[in-house]
Short mmCIF file of C-alpha atoms and ligand atoms in Angstrom, two decimals:
data_model
loop_
_atom_site.label_atom_id
_atom_site.label_comp_id
_atom_site.label_asym_id
_atom_site.label_seq_id
_atom_site.Cartn_x
_atom_site.Cartn_y
_atom_site.Cartn_z
CA UNK A 1 76.81 64.87 20.13
CA UNK A 2 79.64 65.66 22.69
CA UNK A 3 78.79 65.07 26.23
CA UNK A 4 79.72 67.17 28.92
CA UNK A 5 80.04 67.37 32.87
CA UNK A 6 79.01 70.00 34.24
CA UNK A 7 80.33 69.56 37.24
CA UNK A 8 83.92 70.81 39.50
CA UNK A 9 83.80 67.30 41.86
CA UNK A 10 86.26 65.59 42.28
CA UNK A 11 84.03 62.50 42.35
CA UNK A 12 82.02 62.98 40.19
CA UNK A 13 84.22 63.64 37.39
CA UNK A 14 86.09 59.99 38.64
CA UNK A 15 82.94 58.58 38.40
CA UNK A 16 81.84 59.93 35.21
CA UNK A 17 84.57 59.14 33.47
CA UNK A 18 85.13 55.58 34.20
CA UNK A 19 81.24 55.13 31.75
CA UNK A 20 83.70 56.52 29.15
CA UNK A 21 81.68 58.90 27.26
CA UNK A 22 82.15 62.23 28.84
CA UNK A 23 83.92 64.46 26.32
CA UNK A 24 85.17 67.34 27.80
CA UNK A 25 83.76 69.26 31.23
CA UNK A 26 82.73 72.48 32.66
CA UNK A 27 82.39 74.63 35.19
CA UNK A 28 81.24 77.82 37.05
CA UNK A 29 81.68 80.07 39.82
CA UNK A 30 78.46 78.88 41.69
CA UNK A 31 79.71 75.05 41.30
CA UNK A 32 83.20 75.83 42.46
CA UNK A 33 82.61 77.84 45.27
CA UNK A 34 80.65 74.35 46.51
CA UNK A 35 84.09 72.93 46.63
CA UNK A 36 85.65 75.42 48.30
CA UNK A 37 89.07 75.14 46.49
CA UNK A 38 90.54 78.18 44.34
CA UNK A 39 89.30 78.20 40.62
CA UNK A 40 93.09 77.51 39.55
CA UNK A 41 93.56 74.59 41.90
CA UNK A 42 90.34 72.65 40.96
CA UNK A 43 90.86 73.15 37.68
CA UNK A 44 94.33 72.00 37.58
CA UNK A 45 92.63 68.89 40.12
CA UNK A 46 90.46 68.17 37.54
CA UNK A 47 92.87 68.75 34.20
CA UNK A 48 95.27 66.34 36.27
CA UNK A 49 92.71 62.69 36.04
CA UNK A 50 90.70 63.99 32.65
CA UNK A 51 92.10 64.81 29.20
CA UNK A 52 89.48 66.36 27.67
CA UNK A 53 88.00 70.23 26.99
CA UNK A 54 87.77 71.98 31.10
CA UNK A 55 85.69 75.46 31.00
CA UNK A 56 86.78 77.23 33.35
CA UNK A 57 85.46 80.64 33.07
CA UNK A 58 86.27 84.18 34.48
CA UNK A 59 85.11 86.30 37.41
CA UNK A 60 85.48 90.05 36.74
CA UNK A 61 83.68 92.16 34.95
CA UNK A 62 86.08 94.26 32.64
CA UNK A 63 87.20 93.18 29.25
CA UNK A 64 90.91 94.34 30.94
CA UNK A 65 91.02 91.97 33.66
CA UNK A 66 88.97 89.19 31.87
CA UNK A 67 91.47 89.05 29.09
CA UNK A 68 94.07 88.67 32.31
CA UNK A 69 92.09 86.27 33.85
CA UNK A 70 91.62 84.22 30.91
CA UNK A 71 95.52 83.89 30.01
CA UNK A 72 95.82 82.86 33.54
CA UNK A 73 93.21 79.79 33.02
CA UNK A 74 94.41 79.33 29.55
CA UNK A 75 97.95 78.53 31.52
CA UNK A 76 96.56 76.43 34.29
CA UNK A 77 96.57 73.63 31.18
CA UNK A 78 95.92 73.08 27.76
CA UNK A 79 92.91 71.92 27.58
CA UNK A 80 91.25 74.87 29.32
CA UNK A 81 88.81 76.21 27.55
CA UNK A 82 87.87 80.31 29.17
CA UNK A 83 84.69 80.75 30.06
CA UNK A 84 83.19 84.39 29.56
CA UNK A 85 80.19 86.00 30.39
CA UNK A 86 77.87 87.23 27.88
CA UNK A 87 77.67 91.20 27.75
CA UNK A 88 79.26 93.82 25.89
CA UNK A 89 82.82 93.63 28.06
CA UNK A 90 83.00 90.25 27.96
CA UNK A 91 82.52 89.93 23.84
CA UNK A 92 85.82 92.30 23.58
CA UNK A 93 87.56 89.40 26.36
CA UNK A 94 86.23 86.80 23.61
CA UNK A 95 87.63 88.68 20.65
CA UNK A 96 91.04 88.99 22.12
CA UNK A 97 91.22 86.47 23.54
CA UNK A 98 90.51 84.51 20.59
CA UNK A 99 93.04 86.16 18.16
CA UNK A 100 95.84 84.86 21.07
CA UNK A 101 94.86 81.50 20.57
CA UNK A 102 92.31 81.18 23.24
CA UNK A 103 89.15 79.11 23.26
CA UNK A 104 86.54 80.78 24.79
CA UNK A 105 83.02 79.32 26.07
CA UNK A 106 80.98 82.15 25.64
CA UNK A 107 77.94 81.68 28.40
CA UNK A 108 75.26 82.92 30.17
CA UNK A 109 73.08 82.68 26.28
CA UNK A 110 70.22 83.63 26.26
CA UNK A 111 69.19 85.31 22.43
CA UNK A 112 69.69 84.25 19.31
CA UNK A 113 71.18 87.59 18.96
CA UNK A 114 73.96 86.77 21.93
CA UNK A 115 74.71 83.60 20.26
CA UNK A 116 75.70 85.45 16.78
CA UNK A 117 77.72 87.95 18.65
CA UNK A 118 79.72 85.22 20.37
CA UNK A 119 80.23 83.02 16.53
CA UNK A 120 81.60 86.92 14.90
CA UNK A 121 83.64 87.71 18.21
CA UNK A 122 85.30 83.67 17.34
CA UNK A 123 83.97 81.56 20.24
CA UNK A 124 84.91 78.09 20.48
CA UNK A 125 81.38 77.30 22.50
CA UNK A 126 78.50 78.91 23.12
CA UNK A 127 77.00 78.54 26.04
CA UNK A 128 72.49 78.37 25.68
CA UNK A 129 70.77 77.57 28.68
CA UNK A 130 68.16 76.20 28.07
CA UNK A 131 66.79 75.23 31.73
CA UNK A 132 66.37 78.45 32.63
CA UNK A 133 64.77 79.50 30.18
CA UNK A 134 61.83 76.88 30.26
CA UNK A 135 61.69 78.25 34.27
CA UNK A 136 60.25 81.24 32.77
CA UNK A 137 58.47 79.58 30.37
CA UNK A 138 59.71 79.77 27.20
CA UNK A 139 61.13 77.00 25.55
CA UNK A 140 63.96 76.95 26.06
CA UNK A 141 65.11 74.30 22.87
CA UNK A 142 63.48 76.66 20.34
CA UNK A 143 66.99 78.84 21.51
CA UNK A 144 69.19 75.78 20.52
CA UNK A 145 67.87 75.31 17.00
CA UNK A 146 67.09 78.58 15.72
CA UNK A 147 71.36 79.05 17.02
CA UNK A 148 72.03 75.93 15.22
CA UNK A 149 70.27 76.85 12.09
CA UNK A 150 71.96 80.84 11.94
CA UNK A 151 75.27 79.24 12.59
CA UNK A 152 74.73 76.56 10.02
CA UNK A 153 73.38 79.17 7.79
CA UNK A 154 76.52 80.81 7.41
CA UNK A 155 78.79 78.39 8.38
CA UNK A 156 80.15 79.63 11.68
CA UNK A 157 82.71 76.83 13.52
CA UNK A 158 81.59 77.56 17.13
CA UNK A 159 79.66 75.17 18.77
CA UNK A 160 76.57 75.45 20.41
CA UNK A 161 76.31 74.04 24.15
CA UNK A 162 73.30 72.81 25.40
CA UNK A 163 73.67 74.12 29.24
CA UNK A 164 71.19 73.78 32.23
CA UNK A 165 70.11 70.80 30.84
CA UNK A 166 67.55 69.00 33.79
CA UNK A 167 66.89 65.93 32.55
CA UNK A 168 67.53 63.35 29.65
CA UNK A 169 64.44 64.80 27.60
CA UNK A 170 66.69 68.00 27.18
CA UNK A 171 69.41 65.87 26.30
CA UNK A 172 67.33 63.93 23.64
CA UNK A 173 65.62 67.51 22.05
CA UNK A 174 69.31 69.01 22.14
CA UNK A 175 70.37 66.51 19.97
CA UNK A 176 67.43 66.46 17.53
CA UNK A 177 68.09 70.25 17.62
CA UNK A 178 71.60 69.22 16.30
CA UNK A 179 73.63 70.36 19.53
CA UNK A 180 77.26 69.24 19.33
CA UNK A 181 77.76 69.66 22.86
CA UNK A 182 75.13 68.89 25.93
CA UNK A 183 76.63 69.42 29.44
CA UNK A 184 74.86 67.04 31.82
CA UNK A 185 75.01 67.35 35.83
CA UNK A 186 75.94 64.02 36.87
CA UNK A 187 72.22 62.65 38.37
CA UNK A 188 71.61 63.52 34.01
CA UNK A 189 74.45 61.36 32.95
CA UNK A 190 73.02 59.00 35.46
CA UNK A 191 69.47 59.27 34.50
CA UNK A 192 70.70 58.52 30.27
CA UNK A 193 70.83 55.04 31.68
CA UNK A 194 67.70 53.99 33.19
CA UNK A 195 64.72 52.82 31.86
CA UNK A 196 61.96 50.47 34.65
CA UNK A 197 61.25 47.80 31.33
CA UNK A 198 65.37 47.16 31.12
CA UNK A 199 65.03 47.08 34.80
CA UNK A 200 62.36 44.92 34.65
CA UNK A 201 63.17 42.93 32.08
CA UNK A 202 66.58 42.11 33.79
CA UNK A 203 65.03 40.83 36.96
CA UNK A 204 62.79 38.40 34.52
CA UNK A 205 65.58 37.40 32.80
CA UNK A 206 68.41 36.04 35.64
CA UNK A 207 65.19 34.89 37.62
CA UNK A 208 64.74 32.34 34.06
CA UNK A 209 67.60 31.75 33.56
CA UNK A 210 68.13 31.00 37.91
CA UNK A 211 65.10 28.96 37.96
CA UNK A 212 65.73 26.35 34.50
CA UNK A 213 69.29 26.08 35.65
CA UNK A 214 68.51 26.32 40.32
CA UNK A 215 71.38 28.58 40.44
CA UNK A 216 71.57 30.27 43.87
CA UNK A 217 70.35 34.24 43.84
CA UNK A 218 73.56 36.67 42.64
C1 E4P B 1 76.65 76.15 31.92
O1 E4P B 1 77.82 75.22 31.50
C2 E4P B 1 77.00 76.17 33.21
O2 E4P B 1 77.19 75.62 33.94
C3 E4P B 1 75.16 74.64 33.83
O3 E4P B 1 74.89 74.31 32.53
C4 E4P B 1 74.49 76.18 34.48
O4 E4P B 1 72.78 75.19 35.27
P1 E4P B 1 72.40 75.98 35.68
O5 E4P B 1 71.38 76.22 34.67
O6 E4P B 1 71.14 74.34 36.06
O7 E4P B 1 72.31 76.43 36.96
#
């Protein structure tokens, strides 16, 4: 399973990189807005410090404009994956961009039918939003399972990216369901390392060692 960082913040990207477990970065217009820097500039900065797929989302609402915007974003850096919303106009844009060899991440996917359409259009990645489905009282993970099954049935090459991830359980369940990628906010990434028994166990090991060899605490 690939881990992507769901952030447009340069400090978070730099810190996450140090762990050496990040394969890509996803951004969206809300995350870019939080940084207060125009999208092309911020995406270039991320690509300057990170070697891997970086998703950058279009903000137009017609296929024609999305195609133009997508081409522009793809020009920023060879690692840019153009994120396009899963609406009718978006699918037209994805078909066109895919034919031009521009990789797309089809976002805001909330049903298996939508995911089928994205794969048919040649999407490189589809992003089902599990957390937002859970918020409505439905099991978001069922959507990941359905999409993975359908893509396997027909050997679609589109990668399933579990998005809108809220905690480490989402990551584990998405991995069990066969999601190719999980995109994680920085705080979820940090959670993956944490376990109270690890901390307690380590404390005990170090205390025992100090006692036995009468070392001063470090
Ligand atoms: C995915 O690429 C999106 O940026 C993101 O996962 C959305 O998550 P949210 O529902 O927490 O905003």
